[in-house]
Amino acid sequence: MTRLFCQEHADILRLDAQVLQSRPGAVRLSQHPFYPGGGGQLPDRGIVRWQGGEVPVTGFSEEGGLVWVQLPDRIEITGSVQTEVDPVFRQCMRELHTDLHVLNALVFRDFDGALVTGVQMNDDGTARIDFDLPGADNDRLRALEPELNDVIAQDLAVQTHYVSITAAHGEQGLLRSRSVAPPPSAEGLVRIVEIAGLDRQACGGTHLASTGASRPVRILKIENKGRSNRRVRIGLQGL
């Protein structure tokens, strides 16, 4: 997949662009700020403005590594446009995704490198992450909440860089999912999200610039899902 603008500039929510290709209900743009979804993160919400008005974005599709922005009512747009991400929704996704990385780091450290088996972020400020943890003590998982919030309060920097797919497979802990990994870029590179002094792992989503930009987090529930799966549900406080 082509690198996304939002992966390097998650705080820039409005961009001017040119329509490169158009068909009823979809456009391919010279640039856009949207995250199209994936890795358990929901697709961005937003709008496209042009000389004839504005419409909400209804979704995204990928064709040949290129992202098409879906529009309602089979609208056709040409020329210059302005795109804008819903700021409240983007902030929620950035917080949840960064907080899940912190929780993942703590579980990976304390539970012998347990791998992730599933992730889902929700627009109500909650999320869940599943771990391969046969026989795990759920109380030990629940007891991670104070340290999770301590890491948030430390305001650790969050940065991204790229490594080759070979290097990603060669460094233990960079690939944390049991079954999937972020797709490499056209250059064969994998995006790494690093929380200073705490964690490094492959990820394609949008994140905060530092952990302190997140609200505190509650561990809402821990569930046993099958013989080896533990599901941890979290929620942003105040929502």
PDB file of C-alpha atoms in Angstrom:
ATOM      1  CA  MET A   1       0.000   0.000   0.000  1.00  0.00           C
ATOM      2  CA  THR A   2       1.067   3.593  -0.635  1.00  0.00           C
ATOM      3  CA  ARG A   3       2.109   5.482   2.507  1.00  0.00           C
ATOM      4  CA  LEU A   4      -0.742   7.557   3.865  1.00  0.00           C
ATOM      5  CA  PHE A   5      -0.425  11.266   4.668  1.00  0.00           C
ATOM      6  CA  CYS A   6      -2.157  10.699   8.023  1.00  0.00           C
ATOM      7  CA  GLN A   7       0.500   8.232   9.116  1.00  0.00           C
ATOM      8  CA  GLU A   8       3.093  10.994   9.276  1.00  0.00           C
ATOM      9  CA  HIS A   9       0.800  13.984   9.930  1.00  0.00           C
ATOM     10  CA  ALA A  10      -2.063  12.757  12.113  1.00  0.00           C
ATOM     11  CA  ASP A  11      -2.667  16.285  13.444  1.00  0.00           C
ATOM     12  CA  ILE A  12      -3.276  17.859  10.002  1.00  0.00           C
ATOM     13  CA  LEU A  13      -6.965  17.409   9.300  1.00  0.00           C
ATOM     14  CA  ARG A  14      -7.604  19.636   6.268  1.00  0.00           C
ATOM     15  CA  LEU A  15      -5.967  19.452   2.841  1.00  0.00           C
ATOM     16  CA  ASP A  16      -6.569  20.960  -0.575  1.00  0.00           C
ATOM     17  CA  ALA A  17      -6.320  18.492  -3.435  1.00  0.00           C
ATOM     18  CA  GLN A  18      -6.960  17.804  -7.089  1.00  0.00           C
ATOM     19  CA  VAL A  19      -9.221  15.063  -8.380  1.00  0.00           C
ATOM     20  CA  LEU A  20      -7.012  12.616 -10.295  1.00  0.00           C
ATOM     21  CA  GLN A  21      -9.788  10.204 -11.229  1.00  0.00           C
ATOM     22  CA  SER A  22     -13.541  10.383 -10.819  1.00  0.00           C
ATOM     23  CA  ARG A  23     -16.460   8.032 -11.239  1.00  0.00           C
ATOM     24  CA  PRO A  24     -20.015   8.067  -9.903  1.00  0.00           C
ATOM     25  CA  GLY A  25     -19.755   7.975  -6.112  1.00  0.00           C
ATOM     26  CA  ALA A  26     -15.960   7.923  -5.775  1.00  0.00           C
ATOM     27  CA  VAL A  27     -12.828  10.008  -6.360  1.00  0.00           C
ATOM     28  CA  ARG A  28      -9.101   9.412  -6.269  1.00  0.00           C
ATOM     29  CA  LEU A  29      -7.311  12.497  -4.994  1.00  0.00           C
ATOM     30  CA  SER A  30      -3.801  13.911  -5.296  1.00  0.00           C
ATOM     31  CA  GLN A  31      -3.672  13.878  -1.473  1.00  0.00           C
ATOM     32  CA  HIS A  32      -6.032  13.542   1.458  1.00  0.00           C
ATOM     33  CA  PRO A  33      -5.801  13.387   5.274  1.00  0.00           C
ATOM     34  CA  PHE A  34      -8.087  10.362   5.796  1.00  0.00           C
ATOM     35  CA  TYR A  35      -7.257   7.042   7.455  1.00  0.00           C
ATOM     36  CA  PRO A  36      -9.196   4.424   5.461  1.00  0.00           C
ATOM     37  CA  GLY A  37      -9.441   1.919   8.310  1.00  0.00           C
ATOM     38  CA  GLY A  38      -7.588  -1.247   9.218  1.00  0.00           C
ATOM     39  CA  GLY A  39      -5.770  -2.899  12.090  1.00  0.00           C
ATOM     40  CA  GLY A  40      -8.872  -2.606  14.262  1.00  0.00           C
ATOM     41  CA  GLN A  41      -9.099   1.169  13.764  1.00  0.00           C
ATOM     42  CA  LEU A  42     -12.278   2.551  12.218  1.00  0.00           C
ATOM     43  CA  PRO A  43     -12.099   4.590   9.000  1.00  0.00           C
ATOM     44  CA  ASP A  44     -12.059   8.342   9.413  1.00  0.00           C
ATOM     45  CA  ARG A  45     -15.170  10.434   9.081  1.00  0.00           C
ATOM     46  CA  GLY A  46     -15.074  13.699   7.182  1.00  0.00           C
ATOM     47  CA  ILE A  47     -16.231  15.796   4.280  1.00  0.00           C
ATOM     48  CA  VAL A  48     -15.212  16.746   0.751  1.00  0.00           C
ATOM     49  CA  ARG A  49     -15.892  20.323  -0.392  1.00  0.00           C
ATOM     50  CA  TRP A  50     -15.817  21.606  -3.954  1.00  0.00           C
ATOM     51  CA  GLN A  51     -17.245  24.447  -5.962  1.00  0.00           C
ATOM     52  CA  GLY A  52     -20.624  22.739  -6.134  1.00  0.00           C
ATOM     53  CA  GLY A  53     -21.024  22.156  -2.379  1.00  0.00           C
ATOM     54  CA  GLU A  54     -19.888  19.570   0.172  1.00  0.00           C
ATOM     55  CA  VAL A  55     -20.734  15.968   0.995  1.00  0.00           C
ATOM     56  CA  PRO A  56     -19.797  13.541   3.763  1.00  0.00           C
ATOM     57  CA  VAL A  57     -17.285  10.806   3.059  1.00  0.00           C
ATOM     58  CA  THR A  58     -19.105   7.460   3.157  1.00  0.00           C
ATOM     59  CA  GLY A  59     -16.131   5.126   3.063  1.00  0.00           C
ATOM     60  CA  PHE A  60     -12.947   4.079   1.306  1.00  0.00           C
ATOM     61  CA  SER A  61     -11.800   1.365  -1.074  1.00  0.00           C
ATOM     62  CA  GLU A  62      -8.363   0.246  -2.159  1.00  0.00           C
ATOM     63  CA  GLU A  63      -7.573  -0.698  -5.737  1.00  0.00           C
ATOM     64  CA  GLY A  64      -4.063  -1.528  -6.813  1.00  0.00           C
ATOM     65  CA  GLY A  65      -2.642   0.031  -3.669  1.00  0.00           C
ATOM     66  CA  LEU A  66      -4.492   3.315  -4.299  1.00  0.00           C
ATOM     67  CA  VAL A  67      -7.221   4.682  -2.019  1.00  0.00           C
ATOM     68  CA  TRP A  68     -10.559   5.822  -3.449  1.00  0.00           C
ATOM     69  CA  VAL A  69     -12.765   8.103  -1.362  1.00  0.00           C
ATOM     70  CA  GLN A  70     -16.425   7.042  -1.481  1.00  0.00           C
ATOM     71  CA  LEU A  71     -19.163   9.692  -1.815  1.00  0.00           C
ATOM     72  CA  PRO A  72     -22.967   9.512  -1.461  1.00  0.00           C
ATOM     73  CA  ASP A  73     -25.613   9.474  -4.185  1.00  0.00           C
ATOM     74  CA  ARG A  74     -23.177   8.563  -7.003  1.00  0.00           C
ATOM     75  CA  ILE A  75     -21.929  12.151  -7.075  1.00  0.00           C
ATOM     76  CA  GLU A  76     -19.211  12.933  -9.620  1.00  0.00           C
ATOM     77  CA  ILE A  77     -16.608  15.597  -8.763  1.00  0.00           C
ATOM     78  CA  THR A  78     -13.783  17.041 -10.825  1.00  0.00           C
ATOM     79  CA  GLY A  79     -11.234  19.795 -10.353  1.00  0.00           C
ATOM     80  CA  SER A  80     -10.116  21.226  -7.022  1.00  0.00           C
ATOM     81  CA  VAL A  81     -11.487  20.022  -3.678  1.00  0.00           C
ATOM     82  CA  GLN A  82     -10.888  20.477   0.033  1.00  0.00           C
ATOM     83  CA  THR A  83     -10.936  17.476   2.344  1.00  0.00           C
ATOM     84  CA  GLU A  84     -11.411  17.587   6.104  1.00  0.00           C
ATOM     85  CA  VAL A  85     -11.369  14.930   8.840  1.00  0.00           C
ATOM     86  CA  ASP A  86     -13.823  14.996  11.735  1.00  0.00           C
ATOM     87  CA  PRO A  87     -11.495  16.202  14.548  1.00  0.00           C
ATOM     88  CA  VAL A  88     -13.385  14.648  17.464  1.00  0.00           C
ATOM     89  CA  PHE A  89     -13.471  11.235  15.817  1.00  0.00           C
ATOM     90  CA  ARG A  90      -9.786  11.354  14.816  1.00  0.00           C
ATOM     91  CA  GLN A  91      -8.762  12.342  18.357  1.00  0.00           C
ATOM     92  CA  CYS A  92     -10.744   9.448  19.817  1.00  0.00           C
ATOM     93  CA  MET A  93      -9.082   6.950  17.459  1.00  0.00           C
ATOM     94  CA  ARG A  94      -5.609   8.368  18.142  1.00  0.00           C
ATOM     95  CA  GLU A  95      -6.098   8.082  21.895  1.00  0.00           C
ATOM     96  CA  LEU A  96      -7.496   4.572  21.797  1.00  0.00           C
ATOM     97  CA  HIS A  97      -4.846   3.285  19.407  1.00  0.00           C
ATOM     98  CA  THR A  98      -1.977   4.726  21.443  1.00  0.00           C
ATOM     99  CA  ASP A  99      -3.469   3.447  24.713  1.00  0.00           C
ATOM    100  CA  LEU A 100      -3.840  -0.030  23.241  1.00  0.00           C
ATOM    101  CA  HIS A 101      -0.142   0.019  22.347  1.00  0.00           C
ATOM    102  CA  VAL A 102       0.698   0.903  25.943  1.00  0.00           C
ATOM    103  CA  LEU A 103      -1.476  -1.931  27.245  1.00  0.00           C
ATOM    104  CA  ASN A 104       0.001  -4.284  24.659  1.00  0.00           C
ATOM    105  CA  ALA A 105       3.503  -3.364  25.807  1.00  0.00           C
ATOM    106  CA  LEU A 106       2.674  -4.112  29.447  1.00  0.00           C
ATOM    107  CA  VAL A 107       1.063  -7.444  28.626  1.00  0.00           C
ATOM    108  CA  PHE A 108       3.941  -8.423  26.319  1.00  0.00           C
ATOM    109  CA  ARG A 109       6.383  -7.662  29.158  1.00  0.00           C
ATOM    110  CA  ASP A 110       4.496  -9.321  32.006  1.00  0.00           C
ATOM    111  CA  PHE A 111       2.980 -12.329  30.237  1.00  0.00           C
ATOM    112  CA  ASP A 112       5.938 -13.889  28.422  1.00  0.00           C
ATOM    113  CA  GLY A 113       5.517 -12.140  25.084  1.00  0.00           C
ATOM    114  CA  ALA A 114       1.816 -12.882  24.652  1.00  0.00           C
ATOM    115  CA  LEU A 115       0.632 -12.157  21.105  1.00  0.00           C
ATOM    116  CA  VAL A 116      -2.437 -10.223  20.004  1.00  0.00           C
ATOM    117  CA  THR A 117      -5.279 -12.164  18.385  1.00  0.00           C
ATOM    118  CA  GLY A 118      -7.673  -9.292  17.667  1.00  0.00           C
ATOM    119  CA  VAL A 119      -8.305  -5.564  18.144  1.00  0.00           C
ATOM    120  CA  GLN A 120     -11.320  -3.302  17.713  1.00  0.00           C
ATOM    121  CA  MET A 121     -11.707   0.420  18.439  1.00  0.00           C
ATOM    122  CA  ASN A 122     -15.166   1.950  18.760  1.00  0.00           C
ATOM    123  CA  ASP A 123     -16.557   5.438  18.241  1.00  0.00           C
ATOM    124  CA  ASP A 124     -17.921   5.565  21.811  1.00  0.00           C
ATOM    125  CA  GLY A 125     -14.408   5.793  23.280  1.00  0.00           C
ATOM    126  CA  THR A 126     -14.085   2.093  24.096  1.00  0.00           C
ATOM    127  CA  ALA A 127     -11.884  -0.592  22.593  1.00  0.00           C
ATOM    128  CA  ARG A 128     -10.993  -4.204  23.067  1.00  0.00           C
ATOM    129  CA  ILE A 129      -7.802  -6.147  22.539  1.00  0.00           C
ATOM    130  CA  ASP A 130      -7.533  -9.940  22.598  1.00  0.00           C
ATOM    131  CA  PHE A 131      -4.427 -11.823  23.703  1.00  0.00           C
ATOM    132  CA  ASP A 132      -3.334 -15.437  23.386  1.00  0.00           C
ATOM    133  CA  LEU A 133      -3.108 -16.078  27.145  1.00  0.00           C
ATOM    134  CA  PRO A 134      -4.039 -19.634  28.112  1.00  0.00           C
ATOM    135  CA  GLY A 135      -4.432 -19.962  31.863  1.00  0.00           C
ATOM    136  CA  ALA A 136      -3.808 -16.271  32.555  1.00  0.00           C
ATOM    137  CA  ASP A 137      -4.954 -14.768  35.836  1.00  0.00           C
ATOM    138  CA  ASN A 138      -7.547 -12.139  34.937  1.00  0.00           C
ATOM    139  CA  ASP A 139      -6.857 -10.240  38.153  1.00  0.00           C
ATOM    140  CA  ARG A 140      -3.248  -9.751  37.022  1.00  0.00           C
ATOM    141  CA  LEU A 141      -4.505  -8.237  33.788  1.00  0.00           C
ATOM    142  CA  ARG A 142      -6.928  -5.975  35.650  1.00  0.00           C
ATOM    143  CA  ALA A 143      -4.098  -4.830  37.929  1.00  0.00           C
ATOM    144  CA  LEU A 144      -2.319  -3.237  34.945  1.00  0.00           C
ATOM    145  CA  GLU A 145      -4.699  -0.248  34.988  1.00  0.00           C
ATOM    146  CA  PRO A 146      -2.643   1.950  37.388  1.00  0.00           C
ATOM    147  CA  GLU A 147       0.563   1.446  35.394  1.00  0.00           C
ATOM    148  CA  LEU A 148      -1.313   2.028  32.139  1.00  0.00           C
ATOM    149  CA  ASN A 149      -2.435   5.410  33.428  1.00  0.00           C
ATOM    150  CA  ASP A 150       0.994   6.149  34.852  1.00  0.00           C
ATOM    151  CA  VAL A 151       2.507   5.712  31.380  1.00  0.00           C
ATOM    152  CA  ILE A 152      -0.128   8.055  29.964  1.00  0.00           C
ATOM    153  CA  ALA A 153       0.712  10.655  32.629  1.00  0.00           C
ATOM    154  CA  GLN A 154       4.456  10.385  31.890  1.00  0.00           C
ATOM    155  CA  ASP A 155       3.758  11.981  28.481  1.00  0.00           C
ATOM    156  CA  LEU A 156       6.152   9.709  26.611  1.00  0.00           C
ATOM    157  CA  ALA A 157       6.934  10.724  23.027  1.00  0.00           C
ATOM    158  CA  VAL A 158       5.414   8.628  20.258  1.00  0.00           C
ATOM    159  CA  GLN A 159       7.367   8.495  16.996  1.00  0.00           C
ATOM    160  CA  THR A 160       7.289   6.501  13.769  1.00  0.00           C
ATOM    161  CA  HIS A 161       9.902   5.216  11.371  1.00  0.00           C
ATOM    162  CA  TYR A 162      10.280   2.466   8.780  1.00  0.00           C
ATOM    163  CA  VAL A 163      12.286  -0.734   8.598  1.00  0.00           C
ATOM    164  CA  SER A 164      12.583  -3.376   5.904  1.00  0.00           C
ATOM    165  CA  ILE A 165      10.203  -6.312   6.024  1.00  0.00           C
ATOM    166  CA  THR A 166      13.225  -8.561   6.652  1.00  0.00           C
ATOM    167  CA  ALA A 167      14.298  -6.461   9.637  1.00  0.00           C
ATOM    168  CA  ALA A 168      10.758  -6.444  11.000  1.00  0.00           C
ATOM    169  CA  HIS A 169      10.640 -10.224  11.015  1.00  0.00           C
ATOM    170  CA  GLY A 170      14.136 -10.407  12.451  1.00  0.00           C
ATOM    171  CA  GLU A 171      13.559  -8.241  15.539  1.00  0.00           C
ATOM    172  CA  GLN A 172      11.634  -9.988  18.293  1.00  0.00           C
ATOM    173  CA  GLY A 173       8.522  -8.127  19.389  1.00  0.00           C
ATOM    174  CA  LEU A 174       8.080  -5.845  16.376  1.00  0.00           C
ATOM    175  CA  LEU A 175       5.300  -8.043  14.981  1.00  0.00           C
ATOM    176  CA  ARG A 176       2.827  -8.638  17.808  1.00  0.00           C
ATOM    177  CA  SER A 177      -0.167 -10.187  16.041  1.00  0.00           C
ATOM    178  CA  ARG A 178      -0.505 -13.952  15.903  1.00  0.00           C
ATOM    179  CA  SER A 179      -2.027 -13.979  12.419  1.00  0.00           C
ATOM    180  CA  VAL A 180      -1.612 -10.635  10.599  1.00  0.00           C
ATOM    181  CA  ALA A 181       0.967  -7.888  10.085  1.00  0.00           C
ATOM    182  CA  PRO A 182       0.731  -4.384   8.631  1.00  0.00           C
ATOM    183  CA  PRO A 183       1.193  -4.539   4.841  1.00  0.00           C
ATOM    184  CA  PRO A 184       4.571  -3.260   3.645  1.00  0.00           C
ATOM    185  CA  SER A 185       4.806  -0.108   1.560  1.00  0.00           C
ATOM    186  CA  ALA A 186       5.563  -0.226  -2.148  1.00  0.00           C
ATOM    187  CA  GLU A 187       9.248   0.016  -1.164  1.00  0.00           C
ATOM    188  CA  GLY A 188       8.982  -3.088   1.020  1.00  0.00           C
ATOM    189  CA  LEU A 189       9.100  -1.155   4.289  1.00  0.00           C
ATOM    190  CA  VAL A 190       7.090  -1.675   7.473  1.00  0.00           C
ATOM    191  CA  ARG A 191       5.989   1.244   9.646  1.00  0.00           C
ATOM    192  CA  ILE A 192       7.113   1.070  13.289  1.00  0.00           C
ATOM    193  CA  VAL A 193       5.410   3.008  16.084  1.00  0.00           C
ATOM    194  CA  GLU A 194       7.722   3.647  19.038  1.00  0.00           C
ATOM    195  CA  ILE A 195       6.726   4.878  22.498  1.00  0.00           C
ATOM    196  CA  ALA A 196       9.907   6.256  24.023  1.00  0.00           C
ATOM    197  CA  GLY A 197      11.479   3.875  26.505  1.00  0.00           C
ATOM    198  CA  LEU A 198       8.510   1.517  26.467  1.00  0.00           C
ATOM    199  CA  ASP A 199       7.572  -0.099  23.190  1.00  0.00           C
ATOM    200  CA  ARG A 200       8.305  -0.660  19.502  1.00  0.00           C
ATOM    201  CA  GLN A 201       5.899  -2.470  17.222  1.00  0.00           C
ATOM    202  CA  ALA A 202       4.653  -2.508  13.650  1.00  0.00           C
ATOM    203  CA  CYS A 203       1.437  -0.568  13.061  1.00  0.00           C
ATOM    204  CA  GLY A 204      -0.276   1.369  10.286  1.00  0.00           C
ATOM    205  CA  GLY A 205      -2.738   3.455  12.316  1.00  0.00           C
ATOM    206  CA  THR A 206      -2.874   7.019  13.595  1.00  0.00           C
ATOM    207  CA  HIS A 207      -1.380   7.808  16.998  1.00  0.00           C
ATOM    208  CA  LEU A 208      -0.851  10.654  19.432  1.00  0.00           C
ATOM    209  CA  ALA A 209       2.384  12.636  19.431  1.00  0.00           C
ATOM    210  CA  SER A 210       2.825  11.694  23.113  1.00  0.00           C
ATOM    211  CA  THR A 211       0.977   9.546  25.620  1.00  0.00           C
ATOM    212  CA  GLY A 212      -0.019  12.540  27.751  1.00  0.00           C
ATOM    213  CA  ALA A 213      -2.434  13.707  25.054  1.00  0.00           C
ATOM    214  CA  SER A 214      -4.745  10.849  26.044  1.00  0.00           C
ATOM    215  CA  ARG A 215      -7.378  10.959  28.712  1.00  0.00           C
ATOM    216  CA  PRO A 216      -6.968   8.417  31.539  1.00  0.00           C
ATOM    217  CA  VAL A 217      -8.173   4.908  30.748  1.00  0.00           C
ATOM    218  CA  ARG A 218     -10.298   2.408  32.635  1.00  0.00           C
ATOM    219  CA  ILE A 219     -10.089  -1.350  32.218  1.00  0.00           C
ATOM    220  CA  LEU A 220     -13.788  -2.048  31.858  1.00  0.00           C
ATOM    221  CA  LYS A 221     -13.922  -5.805  31.620  1.00  0.00           C
ATOM    222  CA  ILE A 222     -11.838  -8.920  31.084  1.00  0.00           C
ATOM    223  CA  GLU A 223     -13.452 -11.875  29.344  1.00  0.00           C
ATOM    224  CA  ASN A 224     -12.420 -15.416  28.577  1.00  0.00           C
ATOM    225  CA  LYS A 225     -13.043 -16.022  24.886  1.00  0.00           C
ATOM    226  CA  GLY A 226     -12.274 -19.649  24.253  1.00  0.00           C
ATOM    227  CA  ARG A 227      -9.606 -21.827  25.796  1.00  0.00           C
ATOM    228  CA  SER A 228      -6.666 -19.458  25.338  1.00  0.00           C
ATOM    229  CA  ASN A 229      -8.093 -16.050  24.433  1.00  0.00           C
ATOM    230  CA  ARG A 230      -8.370 -13.183  26.950  1.00  0.00           C
ATOM    231  CA  ARG A 231     -10.289 -10.073  25.884  1.00  0.00           C
ATOM    232  CA  VAL A 232      -9.469  -6.815  27.674  1.00  0.00           C
ATOM    233  CA  ARG A 233     -11.972  -3.987  27.211  1.00  0.00           C
ATOM    234  CA  ILE A 234     -10.853  -0.419  27.924  1.00  0.00           C
ATOM    235  CA  GLY A 235     -12.590   2.960  27.881  1.00  0.00           C
ATOM    236  CA  LEU A 236     -11.494   6.572  27.915  1.00  0.00           C
ATOM    237  CA  GLN A 237     -12.518   8.238  31.164  1.00  0.00           C
ATOM    238  CA  GLY A 238     -15.075  10.980  30.826  1.00  0.00           C
ATOM    239  CA  LEU A 239     -16.901   9.404  27.889  1.00  0.00           C
TER     240      LEU A 239
END
